[in-house]
C-alpha atoms as one frame of an Amber mdcrd trajectory, in Angstrom:
protein
   1.099 -17.004  12.432  -0.212 -13.636  11.826  -2.776 -12.153  12.659  -5.055
  -9.769  11.299  -7.710  -7.419  12.299 -10.464  -5.405   9.498 -12.106  -2.334
  11.376 -13.608   0.840  10.072 -16.383  -0.506   8.211 -19.979   0.470   8.242
 -23.001   2.271   6.978 -21.910   5.085   3.610 -23.971   6.957   1.249 -22.718
   6.824  -2.096 -20.408   9.549  -2.649 -18.693   9.957   0.808 -15.874   8.214
   2.273 -14.559   5.406   4.548 -11.318   4.509   6.088 -10.583   0.725   6.504
  -7.741  -0.482   9.164  -6.540  -3.539   9.900  -3.961  -4.662  12.548  -1.292
  -6.983  11.527   0.456  -8.507  14.423   3.241 -11.815  13.833   6.684 -12.976
  12.996   8.039 -10.331  10.264   4.956  -8.688   9.104   6.568  -5.547   8.282
   8.658  -7.650   4.683   4.829  -8.576   4.160   2.680  -7.547   1.164  -0.637
  -6.890   2.410  -3.971  -5.837   1.083  -7.287  -5.960   0.407  -9.786  -8.112
  -0.800 -14.185  -8.238  -1.353 -16.994 -10.283  -1.121 -20.099  -9.000  -2.486
 -23.293 -10.805  -1.619 -23.795 -13.796  -3.497 -20.137 -13.733  -5.458 -16.704
 -14.521  -4.987 -13.838 -13.181  -3.542 -12.292  -9.913  -5.726  -9.144  -8.539
  -5.441  -9.646  -4.759  -4.382  -5.207  -3.615  -3.826  -2.355  -4.691  -2.081
   0.904  -2.982  -1.345   4.588  -4.747  -0.666   6.128  -4.917   2.529   8.014
  -0.473   1.869   4.748   1.082  -0.284   7.067   0.969  -3.077   4.479  -1.140
  -4.691   0.262  -0.740  -5.156  -1.750  -2.503  -6.939  -5.446  -1.848  -7.628
  -8.111  -3.789  -9.111  -9.364  -1.591 -12.412 -13.034  -0.998 -10.210 -11.852
   0.479  -7.858  -9.157   3.305  -9.022  -8.568   6.288  -8.417 -10.844   5.858
  -6.446  -9.454   4.068  -3.236  -6.126   4.324  -1.971  -4.315   1.542  -0.133
  -1.248   2.685   2.625   0.730   0.817   5.639   2.601   2.344   8.755   4.773
  -0.350   9.650   5.427   2.046  12.403   2.202   0.579  13.867   0.867  -3.036
  11.500  -1.791  -1.885  10.843  -2.336  -1.443   6.871  -5.426   0.218   5.192
  -7.343   1.019   2.854  -9.373   4.919   2.444 -11.459   4.822   0.209 -13.858
   8.250  -1.646 -16.314   8.205  -3.923 -18.110   5.169  -2.708 -20.403   3.651
  -4.919 -23.374   1.010  -4.262 -21.699  -1.290  -5.680 -18.685  -1.635  -3.269
 -20.880  -3.093  -0.592 -19.708  -6.043   0.171 -17.495  -7.776   3.366 -13.679
  -6.918   3.133 -11.284  -8.872   4.323  -8.273  -7.602   4.822  -4.971 -10.173
   3.150  -1.308 -10.920   4.214   1.512 -13.472   2.642   5.187 -12.683   2.402
   4.841 -13.138  -2.250   2.962 -10.224  -3.563   2.575 -12.867  -6.668   0.273
 -14.120  -4.240  -1.657 -11.239  -2.840  -2.714 -10.774  -6.173  -3.843 -14.087
  -7.298  -6.666 -14.355  -4.485  -4.817 -17.491  -2.236  -2.763 -15.004   0.202
  -1.983 -17.180   3.068  -3.216 -15.810   6.051  -6.925 -13.844   5.943  -8.357
 -11.241   8.788 -12.377 -12.469   9.614 -13.521  -9.579   6.954 -15.252  -6.307
   7.778 -18.563  -5.143   5.638 -18.464  -1.895   4.269 -22.532  -0.843   3.055
 -23.308   1.544   0.483 -27.140   2.793   0.319 -27.722   4.728  -3.305
């Protein structure tokens, strides 16, 4: 069983930065694809970014390319989301996700989800 716990959310002004962290645990977690989704009020869940097990492959939603960076530290079983140049439309609950298959992570069907952390960007 995989467990994911996010941290680092909060309130920030537009143009600011935040770094989210997700502590992952479970057998074989270092071989899993890890990523991030978000859900804004009144909207569905949206893919944000993902990385494969060795960080060679990374994927981003068009809306965050050039502003967000996903990375992982397998020694710490942690995945990060560095968010720069934040906009009010980035306001959402951000979820850490994991799956053995990258295709499932990118298709909004990963097997494992964290409880989420709130990010609020004020204008």
